[in-house]
PDB file of C-alpha atoms and ligand atoms in Angstrom:
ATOM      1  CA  UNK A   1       2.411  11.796  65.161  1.00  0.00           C
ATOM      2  CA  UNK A   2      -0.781  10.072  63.946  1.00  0.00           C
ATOM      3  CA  UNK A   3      -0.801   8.366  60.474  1.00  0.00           C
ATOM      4  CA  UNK A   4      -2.345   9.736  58.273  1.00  0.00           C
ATOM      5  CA  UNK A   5      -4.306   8.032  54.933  1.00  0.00           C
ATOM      6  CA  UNK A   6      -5.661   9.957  52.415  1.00  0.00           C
ATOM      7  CA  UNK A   7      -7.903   8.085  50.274  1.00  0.00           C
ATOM      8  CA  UNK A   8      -8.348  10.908  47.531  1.00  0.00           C
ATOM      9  CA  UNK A   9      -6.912  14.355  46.780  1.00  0.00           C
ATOM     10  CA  UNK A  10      -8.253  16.707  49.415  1.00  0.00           C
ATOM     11  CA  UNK A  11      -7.388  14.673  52.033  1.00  0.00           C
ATOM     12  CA  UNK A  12      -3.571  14.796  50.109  1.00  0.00           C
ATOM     13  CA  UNK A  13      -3.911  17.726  50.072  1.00  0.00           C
ATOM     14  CA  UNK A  14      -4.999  18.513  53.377  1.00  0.00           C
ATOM     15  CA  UNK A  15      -2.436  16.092  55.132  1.00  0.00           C
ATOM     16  CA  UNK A  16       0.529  17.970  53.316  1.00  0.00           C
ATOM     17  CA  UNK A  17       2.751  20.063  55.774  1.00  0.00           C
ATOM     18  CA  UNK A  18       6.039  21.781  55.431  1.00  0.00           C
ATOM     19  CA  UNK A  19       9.777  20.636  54.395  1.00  0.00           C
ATOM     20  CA  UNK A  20      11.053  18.101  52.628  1.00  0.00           C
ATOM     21  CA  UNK A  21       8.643  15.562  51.348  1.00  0.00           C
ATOM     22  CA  UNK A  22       9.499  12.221  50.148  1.00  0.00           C
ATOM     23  CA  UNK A  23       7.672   9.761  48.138  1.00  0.00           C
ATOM     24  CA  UNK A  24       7.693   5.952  48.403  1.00  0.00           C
ATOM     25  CA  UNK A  25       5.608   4.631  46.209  1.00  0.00           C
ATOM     26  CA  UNK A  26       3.977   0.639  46.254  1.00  0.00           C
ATOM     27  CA  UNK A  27       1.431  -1.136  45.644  1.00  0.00           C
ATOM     28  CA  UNK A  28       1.206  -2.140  49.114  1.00  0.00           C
ATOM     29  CA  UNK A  29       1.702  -5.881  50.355  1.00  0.00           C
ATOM     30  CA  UNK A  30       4.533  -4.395  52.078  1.00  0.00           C
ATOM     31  CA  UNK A  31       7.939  -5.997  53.212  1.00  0.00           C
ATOM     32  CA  UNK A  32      11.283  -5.530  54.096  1.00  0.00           C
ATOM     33  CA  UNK A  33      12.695  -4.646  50.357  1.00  0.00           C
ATOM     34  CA  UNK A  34       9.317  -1.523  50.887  1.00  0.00           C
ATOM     35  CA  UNK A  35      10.492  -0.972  54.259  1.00  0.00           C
ATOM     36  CA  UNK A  36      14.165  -0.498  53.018  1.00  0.00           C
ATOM     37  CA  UNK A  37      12.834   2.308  51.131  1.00  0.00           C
ATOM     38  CA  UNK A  38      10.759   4.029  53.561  1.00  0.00           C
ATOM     39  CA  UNK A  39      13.864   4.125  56.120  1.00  0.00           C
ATOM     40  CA  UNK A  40      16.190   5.986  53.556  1.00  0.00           C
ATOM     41  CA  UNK A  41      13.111   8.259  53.315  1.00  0.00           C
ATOM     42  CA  UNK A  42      12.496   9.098  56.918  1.00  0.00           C
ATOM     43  CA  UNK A  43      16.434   9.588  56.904  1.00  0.00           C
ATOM     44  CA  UNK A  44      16.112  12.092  54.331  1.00  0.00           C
ATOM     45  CA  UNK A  45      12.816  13.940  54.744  1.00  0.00           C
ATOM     46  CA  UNK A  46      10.318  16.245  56.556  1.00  0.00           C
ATOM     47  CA  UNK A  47       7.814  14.508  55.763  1.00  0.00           C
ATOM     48  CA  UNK A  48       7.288  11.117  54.319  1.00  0.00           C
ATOM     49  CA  UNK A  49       4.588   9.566  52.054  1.00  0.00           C
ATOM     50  CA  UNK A  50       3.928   5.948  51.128  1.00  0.00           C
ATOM     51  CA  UNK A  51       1.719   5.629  48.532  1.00  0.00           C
ATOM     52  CA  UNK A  52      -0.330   2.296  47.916  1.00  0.00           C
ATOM     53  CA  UNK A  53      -2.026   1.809  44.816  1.00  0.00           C
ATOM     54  CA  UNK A  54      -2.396  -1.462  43.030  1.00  0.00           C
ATOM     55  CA  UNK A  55      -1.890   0.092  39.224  1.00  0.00           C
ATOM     56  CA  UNK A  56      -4.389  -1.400  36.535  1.00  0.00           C
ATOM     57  CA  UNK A  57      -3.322   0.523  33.867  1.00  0.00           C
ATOM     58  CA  UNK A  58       0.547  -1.762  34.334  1.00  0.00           C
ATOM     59  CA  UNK A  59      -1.283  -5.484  34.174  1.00  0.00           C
ATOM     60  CA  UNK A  60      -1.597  -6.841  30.813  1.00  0.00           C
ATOM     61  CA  UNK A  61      -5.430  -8.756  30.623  1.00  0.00           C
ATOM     62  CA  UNK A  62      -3.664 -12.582  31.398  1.00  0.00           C
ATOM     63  CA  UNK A  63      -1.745 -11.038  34.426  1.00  0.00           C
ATOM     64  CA  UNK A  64      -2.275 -10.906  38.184  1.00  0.00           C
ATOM     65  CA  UNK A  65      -4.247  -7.546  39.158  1.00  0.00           C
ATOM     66  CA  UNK A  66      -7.273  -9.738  40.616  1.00  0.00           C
ATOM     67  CA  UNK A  67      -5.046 -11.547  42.508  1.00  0.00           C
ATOM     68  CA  UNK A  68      -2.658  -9.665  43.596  1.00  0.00           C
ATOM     69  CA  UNK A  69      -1.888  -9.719  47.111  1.00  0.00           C
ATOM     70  CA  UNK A  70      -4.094  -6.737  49.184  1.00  0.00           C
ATOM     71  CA  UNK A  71      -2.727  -6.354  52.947  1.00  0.00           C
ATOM     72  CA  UNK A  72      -4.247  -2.570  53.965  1.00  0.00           C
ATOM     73  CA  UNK A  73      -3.901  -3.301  57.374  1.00  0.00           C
ATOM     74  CA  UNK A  74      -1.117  -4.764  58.090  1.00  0.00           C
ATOM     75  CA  UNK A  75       0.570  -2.535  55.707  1.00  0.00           C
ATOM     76  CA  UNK A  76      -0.426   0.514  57.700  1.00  0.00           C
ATOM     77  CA  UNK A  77       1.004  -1.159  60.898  1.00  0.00           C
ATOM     78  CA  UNK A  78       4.053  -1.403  58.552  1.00  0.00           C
ATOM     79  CA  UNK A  79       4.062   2.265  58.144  1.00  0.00           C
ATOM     80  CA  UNK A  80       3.229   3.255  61.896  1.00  0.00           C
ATOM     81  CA  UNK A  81       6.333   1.053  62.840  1.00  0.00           C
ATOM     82  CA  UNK A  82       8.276   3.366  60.177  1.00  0.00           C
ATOM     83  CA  UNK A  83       7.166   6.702  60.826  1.00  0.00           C
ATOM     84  CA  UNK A  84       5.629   7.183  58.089  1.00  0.00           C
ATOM     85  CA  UNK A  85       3.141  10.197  58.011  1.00  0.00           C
ATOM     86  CA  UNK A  86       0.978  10.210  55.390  1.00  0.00           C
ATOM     87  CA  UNK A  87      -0.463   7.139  53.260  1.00  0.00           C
ATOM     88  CA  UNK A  88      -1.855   7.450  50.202  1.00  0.00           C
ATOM     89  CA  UNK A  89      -4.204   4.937  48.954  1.00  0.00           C
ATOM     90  CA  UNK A  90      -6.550   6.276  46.340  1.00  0.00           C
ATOM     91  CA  UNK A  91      -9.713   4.211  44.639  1.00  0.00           C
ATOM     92  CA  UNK A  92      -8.903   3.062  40.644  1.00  0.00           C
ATOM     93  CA  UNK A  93     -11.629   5.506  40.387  1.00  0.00           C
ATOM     94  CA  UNK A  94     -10.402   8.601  42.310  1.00  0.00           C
ATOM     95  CA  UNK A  95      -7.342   8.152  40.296  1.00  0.00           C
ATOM     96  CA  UNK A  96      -8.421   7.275  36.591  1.00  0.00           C
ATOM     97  CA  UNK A  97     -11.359   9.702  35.148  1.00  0.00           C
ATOM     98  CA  UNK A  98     -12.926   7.182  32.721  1.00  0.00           C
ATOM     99  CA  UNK A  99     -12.747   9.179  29.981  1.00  0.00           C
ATOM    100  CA  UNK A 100      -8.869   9.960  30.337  1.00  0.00           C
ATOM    101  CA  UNK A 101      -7.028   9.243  27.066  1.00  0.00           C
ATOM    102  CA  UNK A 102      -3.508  11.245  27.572  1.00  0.00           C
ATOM    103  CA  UNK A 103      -0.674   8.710  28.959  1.00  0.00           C
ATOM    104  CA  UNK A 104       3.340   8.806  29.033  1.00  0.00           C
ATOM    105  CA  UNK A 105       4.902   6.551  26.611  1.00  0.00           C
ATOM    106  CA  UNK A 106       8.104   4.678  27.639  1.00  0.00           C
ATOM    107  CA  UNK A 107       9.584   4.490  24.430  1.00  0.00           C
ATOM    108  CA  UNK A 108      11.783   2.135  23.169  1.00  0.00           C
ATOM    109  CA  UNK A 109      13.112   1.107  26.829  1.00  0.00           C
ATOM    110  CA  UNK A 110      10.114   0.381  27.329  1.00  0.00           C
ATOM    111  CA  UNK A 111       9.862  -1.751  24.364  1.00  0.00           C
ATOM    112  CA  UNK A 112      12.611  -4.249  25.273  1.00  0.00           C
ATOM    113  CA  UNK A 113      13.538  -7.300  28.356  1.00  0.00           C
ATOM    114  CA  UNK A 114      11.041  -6.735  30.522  1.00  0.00           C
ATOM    115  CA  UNK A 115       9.047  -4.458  28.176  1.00  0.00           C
ATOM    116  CA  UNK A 116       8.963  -7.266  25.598  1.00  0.00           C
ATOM    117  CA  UNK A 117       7.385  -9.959  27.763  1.00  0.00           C
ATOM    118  CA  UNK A 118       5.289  -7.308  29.294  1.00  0.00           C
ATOM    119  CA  UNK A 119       3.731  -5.287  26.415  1.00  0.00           C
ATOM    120  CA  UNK A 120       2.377  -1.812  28.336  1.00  0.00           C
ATOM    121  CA  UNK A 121       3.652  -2.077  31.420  1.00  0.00           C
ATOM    122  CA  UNK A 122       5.731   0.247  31.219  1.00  0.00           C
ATOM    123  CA  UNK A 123       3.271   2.774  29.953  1.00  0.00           C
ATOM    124  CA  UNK A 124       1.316   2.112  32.442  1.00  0.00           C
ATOM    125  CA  UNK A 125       4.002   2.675  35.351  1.00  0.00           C
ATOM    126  CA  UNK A 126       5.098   5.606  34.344  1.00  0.00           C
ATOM    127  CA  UNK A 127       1.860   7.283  33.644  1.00  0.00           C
ATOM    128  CA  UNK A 128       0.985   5.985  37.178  1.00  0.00           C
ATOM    129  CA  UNK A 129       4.434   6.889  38.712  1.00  0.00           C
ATOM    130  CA  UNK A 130       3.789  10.830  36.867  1.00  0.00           C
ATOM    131  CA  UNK A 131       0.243  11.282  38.572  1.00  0.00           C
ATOM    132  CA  UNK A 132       1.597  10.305  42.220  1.00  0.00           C
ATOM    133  CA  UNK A 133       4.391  13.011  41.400  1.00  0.00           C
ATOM    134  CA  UNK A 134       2.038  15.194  40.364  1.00  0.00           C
ATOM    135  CA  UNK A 135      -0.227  14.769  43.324  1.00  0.00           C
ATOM    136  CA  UNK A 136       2.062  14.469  46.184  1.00  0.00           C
ATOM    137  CA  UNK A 137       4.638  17.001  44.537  1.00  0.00           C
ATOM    138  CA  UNK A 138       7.370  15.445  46.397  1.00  0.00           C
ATOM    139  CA  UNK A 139      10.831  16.565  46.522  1.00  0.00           C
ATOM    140  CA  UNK A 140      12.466  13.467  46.414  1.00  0.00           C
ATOM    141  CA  UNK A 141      11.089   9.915  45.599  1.00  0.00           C
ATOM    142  CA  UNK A 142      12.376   6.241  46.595  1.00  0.00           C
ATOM    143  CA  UNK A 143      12.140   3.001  43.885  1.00  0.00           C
ATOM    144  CA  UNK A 144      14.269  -0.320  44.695  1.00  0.00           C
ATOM    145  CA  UNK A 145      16.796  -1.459  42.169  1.00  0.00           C
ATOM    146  CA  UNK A 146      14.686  -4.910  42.514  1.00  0.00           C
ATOM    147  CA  UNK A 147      12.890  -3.635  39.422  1.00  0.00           C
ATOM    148  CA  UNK A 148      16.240  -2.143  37.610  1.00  0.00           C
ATOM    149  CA  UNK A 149      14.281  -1.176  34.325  1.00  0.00           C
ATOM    150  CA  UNK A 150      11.560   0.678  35.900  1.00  0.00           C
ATOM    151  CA  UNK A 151      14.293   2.305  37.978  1.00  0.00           C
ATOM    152  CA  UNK A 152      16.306   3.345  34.700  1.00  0.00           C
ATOM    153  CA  UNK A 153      12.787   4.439  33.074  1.00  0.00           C
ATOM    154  CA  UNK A 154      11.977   6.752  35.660  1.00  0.00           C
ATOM    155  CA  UNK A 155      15.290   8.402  35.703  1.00  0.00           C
ATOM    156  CA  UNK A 156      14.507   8.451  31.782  1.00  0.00           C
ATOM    157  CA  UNK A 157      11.323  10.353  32.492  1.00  0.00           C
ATOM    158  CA  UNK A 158      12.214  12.772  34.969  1.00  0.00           C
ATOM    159  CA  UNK A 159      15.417  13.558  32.447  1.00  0.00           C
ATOM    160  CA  UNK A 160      13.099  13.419  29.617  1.00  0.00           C
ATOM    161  CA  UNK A 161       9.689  15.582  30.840  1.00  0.00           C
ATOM    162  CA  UNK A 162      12.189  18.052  33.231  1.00  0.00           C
ATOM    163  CA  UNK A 163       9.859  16.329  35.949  1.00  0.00           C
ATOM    164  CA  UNK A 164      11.365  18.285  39.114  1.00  0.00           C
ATOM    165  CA  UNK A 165      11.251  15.193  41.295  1.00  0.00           C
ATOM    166  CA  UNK A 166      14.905  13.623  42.726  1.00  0.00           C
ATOM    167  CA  UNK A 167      14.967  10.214  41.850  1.00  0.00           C
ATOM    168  CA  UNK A 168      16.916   7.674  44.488  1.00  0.00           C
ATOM    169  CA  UNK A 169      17.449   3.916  43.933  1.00  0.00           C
ATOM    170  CA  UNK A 170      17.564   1.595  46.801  1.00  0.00           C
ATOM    171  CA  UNK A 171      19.643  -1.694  47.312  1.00  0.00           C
ATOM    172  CA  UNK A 172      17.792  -4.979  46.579  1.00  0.00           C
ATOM    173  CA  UNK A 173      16.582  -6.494  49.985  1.00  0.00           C
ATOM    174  CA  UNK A 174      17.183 -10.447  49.738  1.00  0.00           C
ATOM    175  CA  UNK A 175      16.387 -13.444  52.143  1.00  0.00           C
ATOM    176  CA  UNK A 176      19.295 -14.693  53.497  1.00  0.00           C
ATOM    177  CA  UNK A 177      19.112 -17.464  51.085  1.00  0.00           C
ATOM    178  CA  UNK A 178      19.425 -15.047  48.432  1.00  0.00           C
ATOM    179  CA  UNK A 179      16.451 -15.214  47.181  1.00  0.00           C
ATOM    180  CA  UNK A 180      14.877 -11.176  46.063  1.00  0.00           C
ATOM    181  CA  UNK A 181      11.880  -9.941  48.581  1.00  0.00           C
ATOM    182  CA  UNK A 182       8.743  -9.778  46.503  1.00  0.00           C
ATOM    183  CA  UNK A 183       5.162  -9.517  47.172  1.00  0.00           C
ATOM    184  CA  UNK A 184       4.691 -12.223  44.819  1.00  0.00           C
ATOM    185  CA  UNK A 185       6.893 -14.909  47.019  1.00  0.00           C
ATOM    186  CA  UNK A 186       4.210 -15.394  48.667  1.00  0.00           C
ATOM    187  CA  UNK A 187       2.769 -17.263  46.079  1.00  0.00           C
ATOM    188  CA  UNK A 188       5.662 -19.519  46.080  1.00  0.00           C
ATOM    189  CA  UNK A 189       4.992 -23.263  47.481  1.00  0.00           C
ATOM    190  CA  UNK A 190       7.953 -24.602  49.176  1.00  0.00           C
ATOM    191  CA  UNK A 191       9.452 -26.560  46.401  1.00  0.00           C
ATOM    192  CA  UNK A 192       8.296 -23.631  44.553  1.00  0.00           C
ATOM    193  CA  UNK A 193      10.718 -21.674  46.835  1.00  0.00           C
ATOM    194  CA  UNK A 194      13.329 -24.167  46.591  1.00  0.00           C
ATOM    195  CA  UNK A 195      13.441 -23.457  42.456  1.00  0.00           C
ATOM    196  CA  UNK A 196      13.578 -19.472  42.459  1.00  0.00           C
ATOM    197  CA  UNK A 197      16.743 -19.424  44.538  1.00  0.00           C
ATOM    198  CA  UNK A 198      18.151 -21.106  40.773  1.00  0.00           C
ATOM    199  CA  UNK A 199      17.207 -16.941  39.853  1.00  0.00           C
ATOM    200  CA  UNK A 200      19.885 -15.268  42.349  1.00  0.00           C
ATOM    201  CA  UNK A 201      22.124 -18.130  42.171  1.00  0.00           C
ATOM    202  CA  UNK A 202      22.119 -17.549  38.472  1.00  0.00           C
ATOM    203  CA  UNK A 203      22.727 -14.065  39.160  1.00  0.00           C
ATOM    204  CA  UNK A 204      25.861 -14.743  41.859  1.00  0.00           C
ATOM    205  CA  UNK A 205      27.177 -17.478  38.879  1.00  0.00           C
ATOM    206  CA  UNK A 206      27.118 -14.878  36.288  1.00  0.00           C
ATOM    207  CA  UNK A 207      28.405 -11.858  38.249  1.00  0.00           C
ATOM    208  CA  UNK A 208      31.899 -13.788  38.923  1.00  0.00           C
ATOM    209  CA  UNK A 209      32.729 -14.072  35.903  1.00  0.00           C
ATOM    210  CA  UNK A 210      34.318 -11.481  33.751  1.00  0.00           C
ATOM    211  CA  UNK A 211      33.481 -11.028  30.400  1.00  0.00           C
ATOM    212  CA  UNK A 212      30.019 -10.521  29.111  1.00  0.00           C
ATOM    213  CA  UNK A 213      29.840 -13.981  26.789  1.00  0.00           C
ATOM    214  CA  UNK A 214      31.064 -15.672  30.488  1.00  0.00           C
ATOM    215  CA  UNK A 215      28.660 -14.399  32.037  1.00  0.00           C
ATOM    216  CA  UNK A 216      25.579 -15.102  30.057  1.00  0.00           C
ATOM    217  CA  UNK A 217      27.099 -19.074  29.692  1.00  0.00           C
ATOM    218  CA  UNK A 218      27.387 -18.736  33.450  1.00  0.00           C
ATOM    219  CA  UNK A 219      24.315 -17.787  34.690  1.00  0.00           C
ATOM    220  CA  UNK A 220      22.407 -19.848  31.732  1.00  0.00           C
ATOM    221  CA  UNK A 221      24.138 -23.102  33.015  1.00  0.00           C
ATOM    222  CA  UNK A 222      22.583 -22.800  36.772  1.00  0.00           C
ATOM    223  CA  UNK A 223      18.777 -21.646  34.914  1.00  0.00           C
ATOM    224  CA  UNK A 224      18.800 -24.527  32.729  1.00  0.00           C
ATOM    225  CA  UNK A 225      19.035 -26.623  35.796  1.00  0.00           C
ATOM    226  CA  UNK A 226      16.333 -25.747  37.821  1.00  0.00           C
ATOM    227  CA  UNK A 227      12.153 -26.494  37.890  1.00  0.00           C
ATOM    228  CA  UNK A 228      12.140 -23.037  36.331  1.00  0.00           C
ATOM    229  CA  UNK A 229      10.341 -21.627  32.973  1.00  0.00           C
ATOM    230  CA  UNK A 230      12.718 -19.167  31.851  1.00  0.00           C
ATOM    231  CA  UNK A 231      11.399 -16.062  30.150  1.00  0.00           C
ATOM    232  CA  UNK A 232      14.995 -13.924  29.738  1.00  0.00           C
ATOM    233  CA  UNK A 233      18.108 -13.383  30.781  1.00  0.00           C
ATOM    234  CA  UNK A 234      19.913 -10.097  30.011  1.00  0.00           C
ATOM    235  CA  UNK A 235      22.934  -8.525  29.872  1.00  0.00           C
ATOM    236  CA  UNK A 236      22.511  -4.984  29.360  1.00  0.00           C
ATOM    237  CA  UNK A 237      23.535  -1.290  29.417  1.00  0.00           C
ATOM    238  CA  UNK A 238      21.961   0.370  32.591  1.00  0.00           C
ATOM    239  CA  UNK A 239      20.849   3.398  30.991  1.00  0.00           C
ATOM    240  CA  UNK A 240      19.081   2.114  27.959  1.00  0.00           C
ATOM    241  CA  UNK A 241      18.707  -1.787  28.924  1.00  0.00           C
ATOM    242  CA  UNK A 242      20.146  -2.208  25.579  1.00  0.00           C
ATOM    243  CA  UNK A 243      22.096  -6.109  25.407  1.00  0.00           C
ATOM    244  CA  UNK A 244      25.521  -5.180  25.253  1.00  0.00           C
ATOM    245  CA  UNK A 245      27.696  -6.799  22.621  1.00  0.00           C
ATOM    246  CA  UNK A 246      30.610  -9.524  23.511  1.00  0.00           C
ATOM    247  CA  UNK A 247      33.040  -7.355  23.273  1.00  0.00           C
ATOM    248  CA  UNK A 248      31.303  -4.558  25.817  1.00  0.00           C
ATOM    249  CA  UNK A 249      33.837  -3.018  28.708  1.00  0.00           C
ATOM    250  CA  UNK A 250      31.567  -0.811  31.168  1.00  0.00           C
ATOM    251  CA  UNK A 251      28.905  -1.343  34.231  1.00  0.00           C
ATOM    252  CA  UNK A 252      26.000  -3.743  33.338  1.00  0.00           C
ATOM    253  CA  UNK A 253      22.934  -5.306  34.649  1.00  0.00           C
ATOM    254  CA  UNK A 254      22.510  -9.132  34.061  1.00  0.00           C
ATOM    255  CA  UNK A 255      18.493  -9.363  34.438  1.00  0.00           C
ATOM    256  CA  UNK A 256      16.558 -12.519  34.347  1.00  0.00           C
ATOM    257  CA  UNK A 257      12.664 -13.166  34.554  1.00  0.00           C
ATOM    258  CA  UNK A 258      11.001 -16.482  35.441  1.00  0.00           C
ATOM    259  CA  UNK A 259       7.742 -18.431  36.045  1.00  0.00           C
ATOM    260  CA  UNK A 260       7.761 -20.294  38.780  1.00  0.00           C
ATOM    261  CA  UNK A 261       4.405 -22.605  38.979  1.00  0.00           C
ATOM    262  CA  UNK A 262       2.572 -19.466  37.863  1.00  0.00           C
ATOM    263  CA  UNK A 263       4.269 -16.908  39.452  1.00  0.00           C
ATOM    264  CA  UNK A 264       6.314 -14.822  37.263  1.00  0.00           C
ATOM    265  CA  UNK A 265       9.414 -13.641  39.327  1.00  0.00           C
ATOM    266  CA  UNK A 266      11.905 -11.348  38.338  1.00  0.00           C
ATOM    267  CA  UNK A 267      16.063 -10.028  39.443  1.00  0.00           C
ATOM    268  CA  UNK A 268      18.854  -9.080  38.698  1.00  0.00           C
ATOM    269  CA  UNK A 269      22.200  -8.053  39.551  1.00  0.00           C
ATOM    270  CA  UNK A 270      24.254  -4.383  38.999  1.00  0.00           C
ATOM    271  CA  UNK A 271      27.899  -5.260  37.413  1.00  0.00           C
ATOM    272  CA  UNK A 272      30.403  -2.555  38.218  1.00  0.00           C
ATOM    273  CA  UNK A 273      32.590  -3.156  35.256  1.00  0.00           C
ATOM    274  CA  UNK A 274      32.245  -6.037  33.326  1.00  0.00           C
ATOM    275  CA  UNK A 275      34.854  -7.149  30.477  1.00  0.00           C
ATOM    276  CA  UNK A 276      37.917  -5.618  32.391  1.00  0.00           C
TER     277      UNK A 276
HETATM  278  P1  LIG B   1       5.978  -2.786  44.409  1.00  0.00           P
HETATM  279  O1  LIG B   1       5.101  -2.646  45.598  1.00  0.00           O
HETATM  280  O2  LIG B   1       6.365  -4.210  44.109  1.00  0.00           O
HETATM  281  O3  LIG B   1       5.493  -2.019  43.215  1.00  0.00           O
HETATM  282  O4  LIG B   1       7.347  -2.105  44.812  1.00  0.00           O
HETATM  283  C1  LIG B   1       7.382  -0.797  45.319  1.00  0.00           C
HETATM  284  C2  LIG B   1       8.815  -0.340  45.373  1.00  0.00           C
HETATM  285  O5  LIG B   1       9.563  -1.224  46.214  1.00  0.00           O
HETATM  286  C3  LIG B   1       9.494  -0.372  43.996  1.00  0.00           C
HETATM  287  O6  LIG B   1      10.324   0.767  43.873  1.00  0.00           O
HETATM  288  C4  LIG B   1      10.294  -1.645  44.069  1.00  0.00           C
HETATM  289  O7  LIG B   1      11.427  -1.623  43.232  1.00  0.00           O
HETATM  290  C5  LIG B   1      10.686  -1.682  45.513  1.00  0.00           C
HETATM  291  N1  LIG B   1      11.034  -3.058  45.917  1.00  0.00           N
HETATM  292  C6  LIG B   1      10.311  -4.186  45.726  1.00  0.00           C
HETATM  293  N2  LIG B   1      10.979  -5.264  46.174  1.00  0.00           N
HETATM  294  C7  LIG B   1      12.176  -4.806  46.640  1.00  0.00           C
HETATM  295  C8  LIG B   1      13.320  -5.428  47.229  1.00  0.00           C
HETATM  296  N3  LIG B   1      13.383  -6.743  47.410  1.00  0.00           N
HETATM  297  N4  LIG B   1      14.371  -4.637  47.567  1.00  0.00           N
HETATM  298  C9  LIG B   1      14.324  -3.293  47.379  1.00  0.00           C
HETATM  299  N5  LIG B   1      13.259  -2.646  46.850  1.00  0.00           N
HETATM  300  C10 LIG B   1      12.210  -3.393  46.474  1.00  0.00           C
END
């Protein structure tokens, strides 16, 4: 089958056909941790669609939207080589009417870790994230656990709005050195490189330790070592990225965000049961 891309809604809604449809939506720059996705989708689907759309409405004014990477064509190679069938890849303007004033707020998830550094970007994700539902009307959509929070906030919203979408997390995709795919590595310089691995090794330090005030004073030691401007490092409650307390027995997430040069990079690490 041909690909497909649909660069506005009648094509979208032209290219739809019958079954199950999943959703994997990026904002293209596409690599293995995308590809990841897209596989558990073609497992699991009719029909698959990747959706690439570099969000404005989710960069604050000092952040990268200008710069961030833009790789059409190679990322519809990427999506031939998967099977994917339909791409969608709509304008800023096809998908933002300029005189829209109605978003989703994430509340006080939203608010917090990542949220704090990031002051709408969660806003804008999930208004984003509703409109591709609401669009491609897909039965079943892919995110990565790379980005845990936005992960947790989607479940949030589907719970939250009754949003009749299944929501399925995918495994962080790593180097073998550890370090988390992300279209912003490519940023990275080689010492550059050399520093971020401190973020997963910081992650690996924490997670062997038991409970939660080990943990933070493990993966703390290995960040305060390294080339690296921290920004957090979190221990929380999956479901409401709330910092658990010292004395916390349950799963957790230990997050942490860096700049690297000035590339702001981002991980973390799922903890089964932590404190026990
Ligand atoms: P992005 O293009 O960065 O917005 O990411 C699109 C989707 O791919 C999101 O659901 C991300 O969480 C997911 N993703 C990004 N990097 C990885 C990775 N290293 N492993 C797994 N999923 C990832």
């Amino acid at each position: 089958m041909e690909l497909i891309v649909a660069r506005n809604r009648a094509d979208l809604v032209k290219a739809r056909g019958e079954g199950r449809l999943a959703l994997v939506p990026t904002m293209g720059a596409l690599h293995e941790g995308h590809r990841s996705l897209i596989r558990s989708a073609r497992a699991a689907a009719a029909q698959v669609v990747v959706s690439i759309f570099v969000n404005p409405l989710q960069f604050g004014p000092n952040e990268d939207f200008s710069r961030y990477p833009r790789t059409f064509d190679a990322d519809l190679d990427t999506c031939r080589a998967e099977g994917v069938d339909v791409v969608f890849a709509p304008s800023v303007e096809e998908m933002y009417d300029p005189a829209r004033q109605v978003s989703v707020a994430a509340g006080r998830m939203g608010a917090i870790v990542e949220g704090e550094s990031r002051p709408g970007h969660f806003d804008g994700m999930l208004t984003v994230v509703l409109k591709l539902f609401n669009l491609v009307q897909p039965d079943v959509a892919y995110f990565g656990q790379k980005d845990a929070q936005q992960l947790a906030l989607i479940r949030r919203m589907v719970a939250d709005l009754d949003v009749p979408v299944e929501v399925v997390g995918g495994a962080t995709v790593r180097e073998p050195d550890g370090l988390a795919l992300s279209s912003r590595n490519r940023y990275l310089s080689p010492d550059q490189r050399e520093a971020a691995l401190a973020l997963s090794r910081a992650l690996r330090a924490g997670a062997s330790q038991t409970g939660p005030a080990g943990i933070r004073a493990a993966a703390l030691a290995v960040l305060q070592e390294a080339p690296i401007d921290l920004d957090y490092l979190a221990l929380v409650e999956p479901g409401t990225f709330e910092e658990v307390p010292d004395s916390y027995t349950g799963p957790a997430i230990l997050a942490v965000a860096a700049r690297v040069g000035t590339t702001r990079l981002i991980d973390n690490i799922p903890m089964g049961n932590v404190g026990t």
